[in-house]
Amino acid sequence: MISSQSFNQDLLTFLASSPTPFHATAAMANALKAAGFNQLFEHEAWQLKPQKGYFVTRNDSSIIAFTTGNENYTQQGFRMTGAHTDSPCLKIMPNAERYQQGYFQLGLEVYGGVLLAPWFDRDLSLAGRVSYSTQSGKLNSSLIDFEKPVGIIPSLAIHLDREANDKRSINPQKDIPVILGQLPKDQTSFRQLLLEQLQQQGIEDVTKVLDYEVVCYDTQPPGYIGLNQEFIASARLDNLLSCYTGLVALIDAFQQDQQQPMLLVCNDHEEVGSLSACGANGPFLKSTLERVVGIGEPLIVCLENSLMISADNAHGIHPNFADKHDTNHGPKLNEGPVIKINANQRYATTSETSALFRWVCDEVNVPVQAFVTRADMACGSTIGPITAGELGVRTLDVGAPTFAMHSIRELAGSQDAYSLCKALSYFMQLHQLPNK
């Protein structure tokens, strides 16, 4: 594999270029093409060949990449990694324009479990997907990214709210509309701004913006933090860190081994429950596997010989809030990937799948940790249990430990993603699972 320094630098570039799931999916598609993978389209018949790599997208925001190996799917099964492309954020409403006190603002809808407080006083830009009519009367869609700071959500001065540090709550309807400037009410609209942005990006045949999925994002670029660059700080580490880690692991494994079938799935909409056409609780992965392996008994046998590793960040033990963790289950940054376990199946890990991952980590000399939430606290979940339930495939949940999950800027160790990537690459090349 490439060095940890090169891996991290490419990770930072990927994070910076992926302000939305659409952009992340496009970036992964470009990386797969560069690595020799061929793009498939769901509306076309597939003609697959052995020892080749392929990928397919859905909704421009979810992607599945796989290798055919020697096409002995029933005996070898797939080595699969899963992640999700979406992150909690603030999404522009359909009729977003607000004019208050001479300021042009946009109403925002909260997507997922956002930590709202960190969004105040940040230099925000806009990115997403825009659908429009063309001069020839057709409908088209394109990705946009304003790139530069165009908005801000200012805090209320403490002089006007003396209890701000004690009792301030945030009302997402009233308190977070983003300010874009001081524009005359009768001279602009958000759709007009989107049309002008499309034109600036070189799309000249736009006649009318019909609809959009656009979000705010922080323009502060990803970077290293710490006296010795121990940490990586960035937006959307949950869960683009895992997407990129799985992507590099797949490409690296395929370059070394064309015999074993491997697969990476990165679903959208995990942060809001995964129930969508392109989410983990939808048919995307199963329908793709059916087209590759076949339906009925061949797929059942294939899945019995397969294993899914669901990669999604884990909660590192925070030095200021150590009591939020069980005493014996406080993962630390830069001490290796974390096996995530929950008795109530909020994570899909079993003792067998956990043991297999520990064995893999031992084989590549990667340290491994374990996380169980406190018995008196609720536990989050991942695509792991959903995928296991949809497919019946053995699954475990792992992730790199992080701080500030669901904040506008999260923190991870600068060694953990690379360590996880090494383990995933080795796992994907296993022709025979050691416990089969």
Coordinates of C-alpha atoms in Angstrom, one line a residue:
M1 CA 0.0 0.0 0.0
I2 CA 1.0 3.7 -0.3
S3 CA 2.5 5.3 2.8
S4 CA 0.4 6.7 5.6
Q5 CA 1.5 10.2 4.7
S6 CA 0.3 9.8 1.1
F7 CA -2.9 8.1 2.2
N8 CA -3.8 11.0 4.6
Q9 CA -3.0 13.7 2.1
D10 CA -5.3 12.0 -0.4
L11 CA -7.9 11.6 2.3
L12 CA -7.8 15.4 3.0
T13 CA -8.2 16.0 -0.7
F14 CA -11.2 13.7 -0.9
L15 CA -12.8 15.3 2.1
A16 CA -12.3 18.8 0.6
S17 CA -13.8 17.8 -2.7
S18 CA -16.9 16.1 -1.3
P19 CA -19.2 18.7 0.3
T20 CA -22.2 16.5 -0.5
P21 CA -23.0 12.8 -1.1
F22 CA -23.3 13.7 -4.8
H23 CA -19.7 15.0 -4.9
A24 CA -18.4 12.2 -2.8
T25 CA -19.9 9.6 -5.2
A26 CA -18.5 11.5 -8.2
A27 CA -15.0 11.5 -6.6
M28 CA -15.1 7.8 -5.9
A29 CA -16.3 7.1 -9.4
N30 CA -13.4 9.0 -10.9
A31 CA -11.0 7.2 -8.6
L32 CA -12.4 3.8 -9.7
K33 CA -12.2 4.7 -13.4
A34 CA -8.6 5.7 -12.9
A35 CA -7.9 2.3 -11.3
G36 CA -9.4 0.4 -14.2
F37 CA -12.9 -0.2 -13.0
N38 CA -15.7 0.0 -15.7
Q39 CA -18.9 1.9 -15.1
L40 CA -22.2 0.0 -15.3
F41 CA -25.7 1.5 -15.7
E42 CA -28.8 0.0 -14.1
H43 CA -31.0 0.7 -17.2
E44 CA -28.6 -1.4 -19.4
A45 CA -27.9 -5.1 -19.6
W46 CA -24.6 -6.1 -17.9
Q47 CA -22.0 -8.2 -19.7
L48 CA -19.5 -9.1 -16.9
K49 CA -16.1 -10.7 -17.4
P50 CA -13.9 -12.5 -14.9
Q51 CA -11.1 -10.7 -13.1
K52 CA -12.6 -7.3 -13.8
G53 CA -13.7 -4.4 -11.7
Y54 CA -17.0 -2.6 -12.1
F55 CA -19.1 0.1 -10.4
V56 CA -22.6 1.4 -10.5
T57 CA -24.3 4.4 -8.9
R58 CA -27.8 5.2 -7.9
N59 CA -29.3 8.7 -7.4
D60 CA -25.8 10.1 -8.0
S61 CA -25.3 9.7 -4.2
S62 CA -24.8 5.9 -3.6
I63 CA -22.2 3.7 -5.2
I64 CA -21.4 0.0 -5.4
A65 CA -18.0 -1.1 -6.7
F66 CA -17.1 -4.8 -7.1
T67 CA -14.7 -7.2 -8.7
T68 CA -15.8 -10.5 -10.4
G69 CA -12.7 -12.5 -9.4
N70 CA -12.8 -15.9 -11.1
E71 CA -16.6 -15.8 -10.9
N72 CA -16.7 -18.6 -8.4
Y73 CA -19.2 -16.7 -6.3
T74 CA -20.9 -19.6 -4.5
Q75 CA -17.7 -21.2 -3.2
Q76 CA -15.7 -18.1 -2.4
G77 CA -18.4 -15.5 -1.6
F78 CA -17.8 -11.8 -1.5
R79 CA -15.5 -9.9 0.8
M80 CA -17.6 -6.7 1.4
T81 CA -17.1 -3.4 3.0
G82 CA -20.0 -0.9 3.6
A83 CA -20.1 2.8 4.6
H84 CA -22.4 5.8 4.0
T85 CA -21.9 8.9 1.9
D86 CA -24.2 11.3 3.9
S87 CA -23.5 13.5 6.9
P88 CA -25.7 15.6 9.2
C89 CA -26.0 19.0 7.7
L90 CA -28.3 22.0 7.0
K91 CA -30.3 21.7 3.8
I92 CA -31.9 24.6 1.8
M93 CA -35.7 24.6 1.9
P94 CA -37.6 24.4 -1.5
N95 CA -39.1 27.9 -1.1
A96 CA -36.2 29.2 0.9
E97 CA -36.1 33.0 0.4
R98 CA -36.5 35.2 3.4
Y99 CA -36.2 38.9 3.6
Q100 CA -35.9 40.3 7.1
Q101 CA -34.5 43.7 8.2
G102 CA -33.0 44.2 4.8
Y103 CA -31.1 40.9 4.8
F104 CA -31.5 38.2 2.2
Q105 CA -31.7 34.8 4.0
L106 CA -32.4 31.2 3.2
G107 CA -34.5 28.9 5.4
L108 CA -32.8 25.7 6.4
E109 CA -34.0 22.2 7.1
V110 CA -32.0 20.0 9.5
Y111 CA -30.8 16.8 7.9
G112 CA -30.0 14.1 10.4
G113 CA -28.8 14.5 14.0
V114 CA -26.9 17.8 13.7
L115 CA -25.0 19.4 16.5
L116 CA -26.4 22.9 15.8
A117 CA -24.2 25.1 18.0
P118 CA -21.0 24.7 16.0
W119 CA -22.7 26.0 12.8
F120 CA -22.8 29.5 14.1
D121 CA -20.2 32.0 13.0
R122 CA -18.7 29.8 10.3
D123 CA -17.8 30.8 6.7
L124 CA -20.4 28.8 4.8
S125 CA -20.7 27.9 1.1
L126 CA -23.4 26.0 -0.9
A127 CA -23.2 22.8 -2.9
G128 CA -25.5 20.1 -4.2
R129 CA -27.4 18.9 -7.3
V130 CA -29.5 21.1 -9.4
S131 CA -32.1 20.0 -12.0
Y132 CA -33.0 22.3 -14.9
S133 CA -34.5 22.6 -18.3
T134 CA -32.3 23.1 -21.3
Q135 CA -32.7 25.2 -24.5
S136 CA -33.6 22.0 -26.4
G137 CA -36.5 21.3 -24.0
K138 CA -34.8 18.5 -22.1
L139 CA -34.3 18.0 -18.4
N140 CA -30.8 17.7 -17.0
S141 CA -29.0 17.7 -13.6
S142 CA -25.6 18.9 -12.6
L143 CA -23.5 19.3 -9.5
I144 CA -22.8 22.7 -8.2
D145 CA -20.3 24.1 -5.7
F146 CA -20.1 27.8 -4.9
E147 CA -16.7 27.0 -3.3
K148 CA -16.2 30.5 -1.8
P149 CA -17.9 31.6 1.5
V150 CA -21.3 33.1 0.6
G151 CA -23.3 32.7 3.9
I152 CA -23.1 32.9 7.6
I153 CA -25.3 32.2 10.7
P154 CA -24.3 34.9 13.2
S155 CA -24.6 34.2 16.9
L156 CA -26.7 36.5 19.1
A157 CA -24.3 38.7 21.1
I158 CA -24.1 37.7 24.8
H159 CA -25.1 41.3 25.7
L160 CA -28.5 40.5 24.3
D161 CA -28.7 37.1 26.0
R162 CA -26.9 37.1 29.3
E163 CA -27.8 33.4 30.0
A164 CA -26.4 32.2 26.7
N165 CA -23.7 30.1 28.3
D166 CA -26.2 28.5 30.7
K167 CA -29.6 28.1 29.2
R168 CA -29.5 29.0 25.5
S169 CA -31.4 26.6 23.3
I170 CA -31.5 26.6 19.5
N171 CA -34.7 26.7 17.5
P172 CA -33.9 25.4 14.0
Q173 CA -36.9 27.2 12.5
K174 CA -36.1 30.7 13.9
D175 CA -32.4 30.8 14.8
I176 CA -30.5 29.2 11.9
P177 CA -31.7 30.8 8.6
V178 CA -28.4 31.6 6.8
I179 CA -27.6 35.2 5.7
L180 CA -26.4 35.5 2.2
G181 CA -26.2 39.3 1.9
Q182 CA -28.2 42.5 1.5
L183 CA -29.9 42.0 -1.8
P184 CA -33.1 43.8 -2.9
K185 CA -36.2 41.7 -2.5
D186 CA -37.4 42.2 -6.0
Q187 CA -34.1 41.6 -7.8
T188 CA -33.1 38.1 -6.9
S189 CA -34.2 34.6 -6.0
F190 CA -32.4 31.5 -4.9
R191 CA -33.2 29.7 -8.2
Q192 CA -31.7 32.6 -10.1
L193 CA -28.5 32.4 -8.0
L194 CA -28.3 28.7 -8.9
L195 CA -28.8 29.4 -12.6
E196 CA -26.0 32.0 -12.5
Q197 CA -23.7 29.5 -10.7
L198 CA -24.4 26.8 -13.3
Q199 CA -23.4 29.3 -16.0
Q200 CA -20.3 30.2 -14.1
Q201 CA -19.4 26.5 -14.1
G202 CA -19.6 26.4 -17.9
I203 CA -23.2 25.1 -18.3
E204 CA -24.6 27.5 -20.9
D205 CA -27.8 25.7 -22.0
V206 CA -29.8 26.4 -18.8
T207 CA -33.2 28.0 -19.3
K208 CA -34.8 27.4 -15.9
V209 CA -33.8 25.9 -12.6
L210 CA -36.6 23.5 -11.7
D211 CA -35.5 22.0 -8.4
Y212 CA -32.5 21.4 -6.3
E213 CA -30.9 19.5 -3.3
V214 CA -28.4 22.0 -1.9
V215 CA -26.8 22.2 1.5
C216 CA -24.6 24.5 3.5
Y217 CA -21.0 23.5 4.3
D218 CA -18.1 24.9 6.1
T219 CA -15.4 26.3 3.8
Q220 CA -12.5 25.7 6.3
P221 CA -10.4 23.0 4.6
P222 CA -9.5 19.7 6.3
G223 CA -6.1 19.7 7.9
Y224 CA -3.8 18.3 10.6
I225 CA -4.1 19.3 14.2
G226 CA -1.7 18.7 17.1
L227 CA 1.9 19.4 17.9
N228 CA 3.0 16.4 16.0
Q229 CA 0.1 16.2 13.5
E230 CA -1.6 13.6 15.6
F231 CA -5.1 14.5 14.5
I232 CA -7.1 15.2 11.3
A233 CA -9.8 17.8 11.6
S234 CA -12.5 18.0 9.0
A235 CA -16.2 18.2 8.2
R236 CA -17.9 15.0 7.2
L237 CA -15.4 12.5 8.7
D238 CA -18.6 10.7 9.6
N239 CA -18.6 8.9 7.3
L240 CA -16.5 9.9 4.3
L241 CA -13.4 8.8 6.2
S242 CA -14.8 5.2 6.0
C243 CA -15.9 5.7 2.4
Y244 CA -12.4 6.6 1.3
T245 CA -10.8 4.0 3.5
G246 CA -13.0 1.3 1.9
L247 CA -12.3 2.7 -1.6
V248 CA -8.5 2.6 -1.2
A249 CA -8.7 -0.9 0.4
L250 CA -10.7 -2.2 -2.6
I251 CA -8.5 -0.7 -5.2
D252 CA -5.3 -1.9 -3.4
A253 CA -6.7 -5.4 -2.9
F254 CA -7.8 -5.6 -6.6
Q255 CA -4.4 -4.6 -7.8
Q256 CA -2.9 -7.5 -5.9
D257 CA -5.5 -10.1 -6.3
Q258 CA -7.8 -10.5 -9.3
Q259 CA -9.1 -13.9 -8.2
Q260 CA -11.3 -13.1 -5.2
P261 CA -14.7 -11.3 -5.6
M262 CA -14.8 -8.1 -3.5
L263 CA -17.3 -5.4 -3.0
L264 CA -17.7 -1.9 -1.6
V265 CA -21.1 -0.3 -1.0
C266 CA -21.4 3.3 0.1
N267 CA -25.1 4.2 0.7
D268 CA -26.8 7.6 1.1
H269 CA -29.4 8.4 3.8
E270 CA -27.9 6.5 6.7
E271 CA -28.2 9.6 8.9
V272 CA -32.0 9.6 8.4
G273 CA -32.8 5.9 8.7
S274 CA -31.5 4.4 5.4
L275 CA -35.0 3.8 4.0
S276 CA -34.8 5.0 0.4
A277 CA -34.1 3.6 -3.0
C278 CA -30.4 4.2 -2.6
G279 CA -30.2 3.6 1.2
A280 CA -29.1 0.5 3.0
N281 CA -32.7 -0.3 3.8
G282 CA -33.5 -0.2 0.1
P283 CA -32.9 -2.7 -2.7
F284 CA -29.7 -1.3 -4.2
L285 CA -27.2 -3.9 -2.9
K286 CA -29.4 -6.9 -3.2
S287 CA -30.5 -6.1 -6.7
T288 CA -26.8 -5.6 -7.7
L289 CA -25.8 -8.9 -6.2
E290 CA -28.7 -10.7 -7.9
R291 CA -27.5 -9.3 -11.3
V292 CA -23.9 -10.5 -10.6
V293 CA -24.5 -13.9 -8.9
G294 CA -28.1 -14.8 -9.8
I295 CA -31.3 -15.2 -7.7
G296 CA -32.4 -17.9 -5.4
E297 CA -30.0 -20.6 -4.2
P298 CA -26.8 -19.3 -5.9
L299 CA -27.1 -16.0 -4.1
I300 CA -28.0 -17.7 -0.8
V301 CA -24.9 -19.9 -1.0
C302 CA -22.8 -17.0 -2.0
L303 CA -23.9 -14.9 1.0
E304 CA -23.3 -17.8 3.3
N305 CA -19.6 -17.7 2.2
S306 CA -19.4 -13.9 2.3
L307 CA -18.8 -11.4 5.1
M308 CA -19.7 -7.7 5.4
I309 CA -17.6 -5.2 7.4
S310 CA -19.7 -2.1 8.1
A311 CA -17.3 0.8 8.6
D312 CA -18.6 3.8 10.5
N313 CA -16.8 6.0 12.9
A314 CA -16.7 5.1 16.6
H315 CA -16.9 7.4 19.7
G316 CA -13.4 8.0 21.0
I317 CA -13.2 8.6 24.8
H318 CA -13.2 12.4 25.3
P319 CA -10.7 13.5 28.0
N320 CA -13.2 16.1 29.3
F321 CA -16.1 13.7 29.3
A322 CA -14.6 10.3 30.1
D323 CA -17.7 9.4 32.3
K324 CA -19.7 9.2 29.1
H325 CA -18.0 5.9 28.3
D326 CA -18.0 2.5 30.1
T327 CA -14.8 2.3 32.1
N328 CA -13.4 -0.6 30.1
H329 CA -14.6 0.5 26.7
G330 CA -13.1 3.9 25.9
P331 CA -11.4 3.8 22.5
K332 CA -8.5 6.2 22.0
L333 CA -7.5 8.0 18.9
N334 CA -4.4 6.6 17.1
E335 CA -4.7 3.2 18.9
G336 CA -6.4 1.4 16.1
P337 CA -9.8 0.6 14.6
V338 CA -12.7 -0.1 17.0
I339 CA -15.0 -3.2 17.0
K340 CA -18.5 -1.9 17.8
I341 CA -20.7 -4.2 19.9
N342 CA -24.2 -3.9 21.2
A343 CA -26.3 -6.6 22.9
N344 CA -29.5 -5.2 21.4
Q345 CA -28.3 -5.4 17.8
R346 CA -27.7 -1.8 17.2
Y347 CA -24.5 -3.0 15.8
A348 CA -24.3 -6.3 13.8
T349 CA -21.1 -7.7 15.4
T350 CA -21.2 -11.2 16.7
S351 CA -18.4 -13.1 18.6
E352 CA -17.5 -14.9 15.4
T353 CA -17.3 -11.8 13.2
S354 CA -15.4 -9.9 15.9
A355 CA -12.9 -12.8 16.3
L356 CA -12.4 -12.8 12.5
F357 CA -11.6 -9.1 12.5
R358 CA -9.2 -9.4 15.4
W359 CA -7.5 -12.2 13.5
V360 CA -7.2 -10.0 10.4
C361 CA -5.7 -7.1 12.5
D362 CA -3.2 -9.5 14.0
E363 CA -2.1 -10.7 10.5
V364 CA -1.3 -7.1 9.4
N365 CA 0.0 -5.9 12.8
V366 CA -2.8 -3.4 13.4
P367 CA -4.0 -2.7 16.9
V368 CA -7.7 -3.1 17.6
Q369 CA -10.1 -1.7 20.2
A370 CA -13.6 -2.4 21.3
F371 CA -16.6 -0.2 22.1
V372 CA -19.7 -0.8 24.1
T373 CA -21.9 2.1 25.0
R374 CA -22.7 2.6 28.7
A375 CA -25.5 0.3 29.9
D376 CA -27.6 3.4 30.9
M377 CA -27.2 5.2 27.6
A378 CA -28.9 4.7 24.2
C379 CA -26.8 3.4 21.4
G380 CA -26.7 4.7 17.8
S381 CA -26.7 2.4 14.8
T382 CA -25.2 1.9 11.3
I383 CA -25.9 0.3 8.0
G384 CA -24.5 -3.0 9.5
P385 CA -27.7 -4.4 11.2
I386 CA -29.8 -3.1 8.2
T387 CA -27.6 -4.9 5.7
A388 CA -27.4 -8.0 7.7
G389 CA -31.2 -8.0 8.0
E390 CA -31.7 -7.4 4.3
L391 CA -29.2 -10.0 3.0
G392 CA -28.7 -12.5 5.8
V393 CA -25.0 -12.0 5.5
R394 CA -22.6 -12.2 8.5
T395 CA -21.6 -8.7 9.4
L396 CA -19.6 -6.8 11.9
D397 CA -19.4 -3.1 12.7
V398 CA -16.0 -1.4 13.0
G399 CA -14.8 2.2 12.8
A400 CA -12.0 4.7 13.4
P401 CA -12.4 6.5 16.8
T402 CA -13.4 10.1 16.5
F403 CA -14.4 13.2 18.6
A404 CA -17.3 15.6 18.0
M405 CA -19.3 13.2 15.8
H406 CA -22.1 15.1 13.9
S407 CA -20.4 18.5 14.5
I408 CA -19.6 20.8 11.6
R409 CA -15.9 19.8 12.3
E410 CA -14.9 16.4 13.6
L411 CA -11.6 15.0 14.8
A412 CA -9.9 11.7 14.1
G413 CA -6.5 10.3 14.7
S414 CA -4.0 10.6 11.8
Q415 CA -3.1 6.9 12.0
D416 CA -6.4 5.1 12.4
A417 CA -7.9 5.4 8.9
Y418 CA -4.6 4.0 7.4
S419 CA -4.6 1.2 10.0
L420 CA -8.2 0.3 9.1
C421 CA -7.4 0.4 5.4
K422 CA -4.6 -2.1 5.9
A423 CA -6.9 -4.4 7.7
L424 CA -9.7 -4.1 5.1
S425 CA -7.3 -4.6 2.1
Y426 CA -6.0 -7.8 3.7
F427 CA -9.6 -9.0 4.5
M428 CA -10.7 -8.4 0.9
Q429 CA -8.0 -10.7 -0.4
L430 CA -9.0 -13.7 1.8
H431 CA -9.9 -16.6 -0.6
Q432 CA -11.2 -18.6 2.3
L433 CA -12.5 -17.2 5.6
P434 CA -10.6 -18.7 8.4
N435 CA -13.7 -19.8 10.3
K436 CA -15.4 -21.5 7.4

